[in-house]
mmCIF file of C-alpha atoms in Angstrom:
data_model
loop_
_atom_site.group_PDB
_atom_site.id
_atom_site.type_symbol
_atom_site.label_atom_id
_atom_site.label_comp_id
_atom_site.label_asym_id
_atom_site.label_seq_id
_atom_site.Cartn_x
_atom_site.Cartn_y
_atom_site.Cartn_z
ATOM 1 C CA UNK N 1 26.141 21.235 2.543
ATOM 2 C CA UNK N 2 23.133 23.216 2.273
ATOM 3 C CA UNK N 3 21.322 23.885 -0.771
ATOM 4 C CA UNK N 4 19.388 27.479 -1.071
ATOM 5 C CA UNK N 5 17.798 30.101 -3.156
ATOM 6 C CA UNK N 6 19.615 32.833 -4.464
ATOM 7 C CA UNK N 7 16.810 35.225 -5.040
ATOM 8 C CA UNK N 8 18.980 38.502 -5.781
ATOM 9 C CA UNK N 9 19.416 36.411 -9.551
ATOM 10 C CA UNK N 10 16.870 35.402 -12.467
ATOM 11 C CA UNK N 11 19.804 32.936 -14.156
ATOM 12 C CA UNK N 12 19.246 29.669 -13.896
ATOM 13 C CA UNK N 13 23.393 29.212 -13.240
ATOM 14 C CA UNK N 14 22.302 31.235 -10.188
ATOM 15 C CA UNK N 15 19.200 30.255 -9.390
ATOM 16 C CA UNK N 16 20.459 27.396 -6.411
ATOM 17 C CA UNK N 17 23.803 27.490 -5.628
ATOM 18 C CA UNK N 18 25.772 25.288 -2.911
ATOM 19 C CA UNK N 19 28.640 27.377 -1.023
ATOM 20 C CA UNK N 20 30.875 25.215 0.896
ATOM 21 C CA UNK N 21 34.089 27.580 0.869
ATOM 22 C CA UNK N 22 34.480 31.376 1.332
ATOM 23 C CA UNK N 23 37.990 31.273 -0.036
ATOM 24 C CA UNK N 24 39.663 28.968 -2.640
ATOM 25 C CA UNK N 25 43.335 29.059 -3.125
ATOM 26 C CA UNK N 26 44.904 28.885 -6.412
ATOM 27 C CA UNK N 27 48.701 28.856 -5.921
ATOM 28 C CA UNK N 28 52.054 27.341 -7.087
ATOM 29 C CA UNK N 29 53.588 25.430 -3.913
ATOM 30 C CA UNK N 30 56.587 25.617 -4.997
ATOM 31 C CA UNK N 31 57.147 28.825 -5.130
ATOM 32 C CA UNK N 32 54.235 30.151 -1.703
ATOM 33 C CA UNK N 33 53.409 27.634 0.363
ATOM 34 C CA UNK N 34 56.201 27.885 3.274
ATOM 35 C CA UNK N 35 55.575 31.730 2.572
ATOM 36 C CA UNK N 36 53.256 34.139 1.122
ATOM 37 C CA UNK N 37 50.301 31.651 1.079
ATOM 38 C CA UNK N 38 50.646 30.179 4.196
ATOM 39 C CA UNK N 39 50.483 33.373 6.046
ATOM 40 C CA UNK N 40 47.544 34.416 3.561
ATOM 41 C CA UNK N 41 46.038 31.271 4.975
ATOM 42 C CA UNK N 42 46.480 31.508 8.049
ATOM 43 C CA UNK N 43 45.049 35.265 8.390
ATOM 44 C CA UNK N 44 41.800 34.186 6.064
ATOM 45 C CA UNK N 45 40.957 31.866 8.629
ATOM 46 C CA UNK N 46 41.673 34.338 12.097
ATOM 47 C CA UNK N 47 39.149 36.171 10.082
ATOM 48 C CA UNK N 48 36.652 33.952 10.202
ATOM 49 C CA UNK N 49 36.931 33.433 6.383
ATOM 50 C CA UNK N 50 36.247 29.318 5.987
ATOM 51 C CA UNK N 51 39.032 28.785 3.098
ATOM 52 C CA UNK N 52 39.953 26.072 0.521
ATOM 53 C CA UNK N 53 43.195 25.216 0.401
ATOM 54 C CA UNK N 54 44.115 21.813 -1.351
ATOM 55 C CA UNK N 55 46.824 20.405 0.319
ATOM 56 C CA UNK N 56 45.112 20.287 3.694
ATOM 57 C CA UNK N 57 41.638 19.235 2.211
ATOM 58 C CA UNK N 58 42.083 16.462 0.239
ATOM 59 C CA UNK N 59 43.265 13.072 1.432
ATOM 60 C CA UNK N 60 45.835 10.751 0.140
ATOM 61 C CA UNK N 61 44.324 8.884 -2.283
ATOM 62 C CA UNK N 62 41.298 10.757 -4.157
ATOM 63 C CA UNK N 63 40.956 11.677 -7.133
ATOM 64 C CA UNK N 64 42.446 14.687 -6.801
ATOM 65 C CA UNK N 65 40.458 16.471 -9.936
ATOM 66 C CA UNK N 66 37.538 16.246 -9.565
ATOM 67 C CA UNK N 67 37.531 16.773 -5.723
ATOM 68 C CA UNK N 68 39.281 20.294 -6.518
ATOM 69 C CA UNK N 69 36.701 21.160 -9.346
ATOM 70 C CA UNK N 70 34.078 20.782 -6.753
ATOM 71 C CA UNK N 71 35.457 23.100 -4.278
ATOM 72 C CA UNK N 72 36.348 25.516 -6.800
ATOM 73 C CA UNK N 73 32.781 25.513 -7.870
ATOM 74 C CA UNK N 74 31.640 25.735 -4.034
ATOM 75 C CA UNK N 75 33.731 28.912 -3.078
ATOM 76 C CA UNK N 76 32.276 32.320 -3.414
ATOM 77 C CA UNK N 77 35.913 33.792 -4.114
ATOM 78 C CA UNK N 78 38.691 32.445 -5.877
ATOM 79 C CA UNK N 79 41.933 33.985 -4.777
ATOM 80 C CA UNK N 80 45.124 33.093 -7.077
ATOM 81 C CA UNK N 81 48.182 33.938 -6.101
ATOM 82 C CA UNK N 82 50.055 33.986 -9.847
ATOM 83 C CA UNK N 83 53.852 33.248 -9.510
ATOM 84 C CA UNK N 84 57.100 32.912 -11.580
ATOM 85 C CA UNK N 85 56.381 29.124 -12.226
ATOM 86 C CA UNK N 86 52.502 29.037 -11.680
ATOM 87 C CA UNK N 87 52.030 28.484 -15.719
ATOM 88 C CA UNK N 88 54.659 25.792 -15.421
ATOM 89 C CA UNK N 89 51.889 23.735 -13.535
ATOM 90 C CA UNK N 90 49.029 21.494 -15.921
ATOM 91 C CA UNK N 91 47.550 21.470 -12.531
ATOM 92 C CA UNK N 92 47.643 25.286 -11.444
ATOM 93 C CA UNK N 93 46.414 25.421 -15.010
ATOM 94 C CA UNK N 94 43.553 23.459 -15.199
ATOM 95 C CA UNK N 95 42.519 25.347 -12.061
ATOM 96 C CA UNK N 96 42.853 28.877 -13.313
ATOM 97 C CA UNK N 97 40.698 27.352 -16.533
ATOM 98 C CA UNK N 98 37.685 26.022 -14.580
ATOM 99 C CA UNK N 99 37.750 29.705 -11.707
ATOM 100 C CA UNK N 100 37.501 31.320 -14.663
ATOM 101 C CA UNK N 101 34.314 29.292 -15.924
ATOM 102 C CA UNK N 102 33.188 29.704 -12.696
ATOM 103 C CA UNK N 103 33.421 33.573 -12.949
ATOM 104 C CA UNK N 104 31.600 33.957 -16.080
ATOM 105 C CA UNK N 105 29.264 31.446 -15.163
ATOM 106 C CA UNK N 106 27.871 31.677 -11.653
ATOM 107 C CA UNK N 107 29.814 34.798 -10.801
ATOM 108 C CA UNK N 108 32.334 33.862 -8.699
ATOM 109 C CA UNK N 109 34.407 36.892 -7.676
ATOM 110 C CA UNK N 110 37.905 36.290 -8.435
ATOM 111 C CA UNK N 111 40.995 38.107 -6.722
ATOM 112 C CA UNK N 112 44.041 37.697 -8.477
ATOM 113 C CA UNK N 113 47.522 38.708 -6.981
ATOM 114 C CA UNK N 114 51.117 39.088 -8.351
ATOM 115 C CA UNK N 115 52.952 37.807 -6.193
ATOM 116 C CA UNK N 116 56.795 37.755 -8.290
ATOM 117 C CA UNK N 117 55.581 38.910 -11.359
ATOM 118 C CA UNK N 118 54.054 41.285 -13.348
ATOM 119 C CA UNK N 119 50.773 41.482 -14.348
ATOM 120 C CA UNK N 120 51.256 41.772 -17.974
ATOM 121 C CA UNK N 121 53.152 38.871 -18.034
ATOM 122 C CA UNK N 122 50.140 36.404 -17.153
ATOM 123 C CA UNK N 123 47.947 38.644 -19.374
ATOM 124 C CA UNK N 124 50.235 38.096 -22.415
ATOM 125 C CA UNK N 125 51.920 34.619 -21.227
ATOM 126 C CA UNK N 126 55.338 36.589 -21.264
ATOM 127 C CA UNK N 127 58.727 35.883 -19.087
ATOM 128 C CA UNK N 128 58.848 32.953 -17.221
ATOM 129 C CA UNK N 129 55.419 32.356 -18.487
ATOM 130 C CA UNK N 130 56.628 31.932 -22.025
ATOM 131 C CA UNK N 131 59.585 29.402 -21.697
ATOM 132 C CA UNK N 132 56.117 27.480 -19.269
ATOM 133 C CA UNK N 133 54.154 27.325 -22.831
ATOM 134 C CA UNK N 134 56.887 26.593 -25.173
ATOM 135 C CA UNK N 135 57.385 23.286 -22.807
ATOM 136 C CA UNK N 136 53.391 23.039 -22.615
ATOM 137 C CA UNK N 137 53.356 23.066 -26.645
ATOM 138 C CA UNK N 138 56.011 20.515 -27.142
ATOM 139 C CA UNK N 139 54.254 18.276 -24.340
ATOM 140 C CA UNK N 140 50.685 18.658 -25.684
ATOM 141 C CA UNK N 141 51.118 18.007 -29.073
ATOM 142 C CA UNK N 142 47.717 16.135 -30.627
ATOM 143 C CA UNK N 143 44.333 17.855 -31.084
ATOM 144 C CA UNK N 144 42.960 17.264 -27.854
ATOM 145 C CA UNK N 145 46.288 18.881 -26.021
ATOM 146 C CA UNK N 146 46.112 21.827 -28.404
ATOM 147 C CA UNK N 147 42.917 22.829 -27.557
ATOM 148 C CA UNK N 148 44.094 22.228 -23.871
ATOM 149 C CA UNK N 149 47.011 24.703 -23.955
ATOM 150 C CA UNK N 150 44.751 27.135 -25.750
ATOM 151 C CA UNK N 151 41.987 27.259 -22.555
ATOM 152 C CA UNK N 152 45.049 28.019 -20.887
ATOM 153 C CA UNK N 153 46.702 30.928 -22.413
ATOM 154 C CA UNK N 154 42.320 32.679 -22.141
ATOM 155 C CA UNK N 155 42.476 31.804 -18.731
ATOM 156 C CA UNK N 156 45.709 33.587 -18.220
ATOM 157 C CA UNK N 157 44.540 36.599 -20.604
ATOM 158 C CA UNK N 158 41.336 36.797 -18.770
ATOM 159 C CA UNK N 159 42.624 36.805 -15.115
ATOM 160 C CA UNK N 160 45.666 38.961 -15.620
ATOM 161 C CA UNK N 161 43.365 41.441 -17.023
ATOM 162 C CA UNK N 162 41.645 41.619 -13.661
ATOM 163 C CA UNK N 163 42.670 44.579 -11.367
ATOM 164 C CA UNK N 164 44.103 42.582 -7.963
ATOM 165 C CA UNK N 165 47.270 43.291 -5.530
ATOM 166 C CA UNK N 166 50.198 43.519 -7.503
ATOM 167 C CA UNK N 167 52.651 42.868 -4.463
ATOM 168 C CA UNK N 168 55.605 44.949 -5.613
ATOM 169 C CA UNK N 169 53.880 47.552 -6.758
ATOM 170 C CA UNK N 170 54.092 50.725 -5.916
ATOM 171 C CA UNK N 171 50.830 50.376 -3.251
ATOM 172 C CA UNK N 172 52.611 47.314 -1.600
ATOM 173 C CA UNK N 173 56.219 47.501 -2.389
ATOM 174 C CA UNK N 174 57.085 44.050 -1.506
ATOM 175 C CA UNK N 175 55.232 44.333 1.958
ATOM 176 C CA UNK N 176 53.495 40.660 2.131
ATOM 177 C CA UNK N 177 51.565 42.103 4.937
ATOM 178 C CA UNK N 178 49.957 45.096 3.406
ATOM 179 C CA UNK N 179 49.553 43.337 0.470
ATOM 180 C CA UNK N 180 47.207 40.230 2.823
ATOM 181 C CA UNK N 181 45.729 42.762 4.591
ATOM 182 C CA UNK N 182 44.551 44.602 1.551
ATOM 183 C CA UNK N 183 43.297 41.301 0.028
ATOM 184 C CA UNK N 184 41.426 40.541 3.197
ATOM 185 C CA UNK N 185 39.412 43.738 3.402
ATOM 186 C CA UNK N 186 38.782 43.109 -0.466
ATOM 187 C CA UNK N 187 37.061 40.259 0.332
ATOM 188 C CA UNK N 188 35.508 41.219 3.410
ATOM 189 C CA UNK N 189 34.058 44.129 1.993
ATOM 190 C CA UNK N 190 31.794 41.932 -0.832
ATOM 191 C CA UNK N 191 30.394 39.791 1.632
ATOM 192 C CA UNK N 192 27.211 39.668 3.488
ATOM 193 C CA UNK N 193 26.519 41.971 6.088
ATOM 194 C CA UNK N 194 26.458 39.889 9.450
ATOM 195 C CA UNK N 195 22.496 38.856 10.855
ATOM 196 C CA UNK N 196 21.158 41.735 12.655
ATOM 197 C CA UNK N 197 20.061 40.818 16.266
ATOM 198 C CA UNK N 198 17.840 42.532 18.378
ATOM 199 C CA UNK N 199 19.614 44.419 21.409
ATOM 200 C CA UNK N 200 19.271 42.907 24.759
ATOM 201 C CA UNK N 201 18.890 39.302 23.573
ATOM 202 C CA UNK N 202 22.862 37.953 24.973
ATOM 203 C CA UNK N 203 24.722 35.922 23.344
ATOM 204 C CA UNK N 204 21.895 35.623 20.290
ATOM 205 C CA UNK N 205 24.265 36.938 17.972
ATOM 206 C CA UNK N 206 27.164 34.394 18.833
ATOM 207 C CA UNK N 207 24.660 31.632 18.439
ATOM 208 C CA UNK N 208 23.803 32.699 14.826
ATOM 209 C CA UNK N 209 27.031 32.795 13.268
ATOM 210 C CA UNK N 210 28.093 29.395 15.167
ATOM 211 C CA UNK N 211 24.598 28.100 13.236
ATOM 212 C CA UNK N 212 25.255 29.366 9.969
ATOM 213 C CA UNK N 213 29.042 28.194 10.336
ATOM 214 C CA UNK N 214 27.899 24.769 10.957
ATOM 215 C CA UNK N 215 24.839 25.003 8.153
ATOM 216 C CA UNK N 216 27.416 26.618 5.893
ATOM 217 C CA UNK N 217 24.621 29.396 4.726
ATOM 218 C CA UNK N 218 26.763 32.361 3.450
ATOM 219 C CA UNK N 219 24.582 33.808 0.983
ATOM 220 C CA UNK N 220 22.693 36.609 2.040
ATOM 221 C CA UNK N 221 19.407 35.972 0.678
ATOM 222 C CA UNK N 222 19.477 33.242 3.035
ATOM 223 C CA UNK N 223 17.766 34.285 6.241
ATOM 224 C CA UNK N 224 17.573 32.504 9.846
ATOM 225 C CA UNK N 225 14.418 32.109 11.485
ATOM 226 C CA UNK N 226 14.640 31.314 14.944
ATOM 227 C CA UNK N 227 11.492 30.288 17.289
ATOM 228 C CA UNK N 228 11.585 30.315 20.703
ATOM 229 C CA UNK N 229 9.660 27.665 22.583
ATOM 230 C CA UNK N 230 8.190 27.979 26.812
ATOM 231 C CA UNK N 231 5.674 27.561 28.895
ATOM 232 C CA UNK N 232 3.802 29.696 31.048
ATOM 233 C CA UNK N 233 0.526 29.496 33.789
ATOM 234 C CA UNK N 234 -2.780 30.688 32.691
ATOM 235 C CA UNK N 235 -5.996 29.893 35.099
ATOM 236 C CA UNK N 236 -3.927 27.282 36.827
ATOM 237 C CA UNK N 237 -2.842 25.131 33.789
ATOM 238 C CA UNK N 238 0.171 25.011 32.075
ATOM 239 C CA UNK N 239 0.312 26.100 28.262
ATOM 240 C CA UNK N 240 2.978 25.987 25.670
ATOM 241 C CA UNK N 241 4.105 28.947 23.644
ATOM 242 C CA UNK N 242 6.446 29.408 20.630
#
């Protein structure tokens, strides 16, 4: 984990922030796991894109909680993939409630996508969504539960309100791979431009990205500074040089 500056911000939720993740996944596995998500996955990582994704991360036995607050909190984008039976889910829930804190307080960049439903149905908590929060209201039923279930109908208004890939759409039309591709080159397109490496130095460039990947520097106010150390004859005696 490395700890930097983020000197494009005055705010002190800005001011250091710790990225461990590119890409956190928000998603019902029920419904995309064995499908849309795992192929998602799968391409996020082939594009170098160092993703989140809780069911490979976290070990039997954590608390499972608070180790997903923290990666949500260490990802630059949250991507969550909203299906029929995602508002079913006090967990999927609970997620969507803290990426959206996370948006409106350290500006997380938050990419949304429909996967089997419609986006007004999360915005409004309509559909499948509503039969989820009748259940959710009978369940949660004391002060404290309330107050709950109400976080997660703002979550819901907030993040269907946010323009993302509506899969069946008319731009996608049910094509899953359009629709990742397009999400990809979303995110792509918001990140920071790659080092820039003098010409002629071989192999520098490789070397960089391998360092940042293992420092886990994404931010791009964050800059390498690499020194070169040799030796060379002067007079007869041997000198060091950096």
């Amino acid at each position: 984990m490395v700890e930097f500056q983020n000197m494009a911000s005055d705010t002190p939720s800005q001011s250091t922030r710790k990225f461990t993740y590119h890409v956190f996944l928000s998603f019902r596995g029920e419904d995309t796991h064995k499908n849309f998500v795992d192929h998602l996955y799968d391409r996020l990582n082939l594009k170098g894109l160092h993703t989140f994704k809780d069911d490979e991360r976290l070990e039997k036995g954590h608390q499972i909680a608070p180790a997903l607050l923290q990666s949500i909190q260490e990802s630059r984008f949250a991507v969550v993939v909203f299906s029929k039976n995602y508002a079913s889910s006090p967990w999927c829930l609970d997620e969507l409630t803290k990426i959206m804190e996370c948006k409106d307080n350290l500006n997380q960049v938050v990419v949304p996508i429909f996967y089997d439903i419609d986006p007004s149905h999360v915005r409004k908590q309509t559909a499948s969504f509503e039969g989820a929060f009748d259940e959710h209201e009978e369940n949660f039923k004391d002060d404290e539960g309330k107050a709950k279930v109400e976080r997660w109908r703002k979550a819901l208004t907030k993040a269907g309100s946010i323009v993302g890939h509506d899969l069946h759409g008319h731009e996608y039309n049910g094509f899953e791979t359009e629709c990742i591709k397009a999400v990809i080159a979303d995110i792509s397109k918001q990140l920071p431009p790659p080092p820039i490496v003098q010409k002629g130095l071989v192999g520098l460039e490789l070397r960089l990205e391998e360092i940042r990947m293992k420092l886990k520097v994404w931010d791009e106010d964050v800059k390498l500074v690499l020194g070169g150390y040799g030796r060379y004859w002067e007079n007869n005696h041997c000198k060091s040089c950096f």
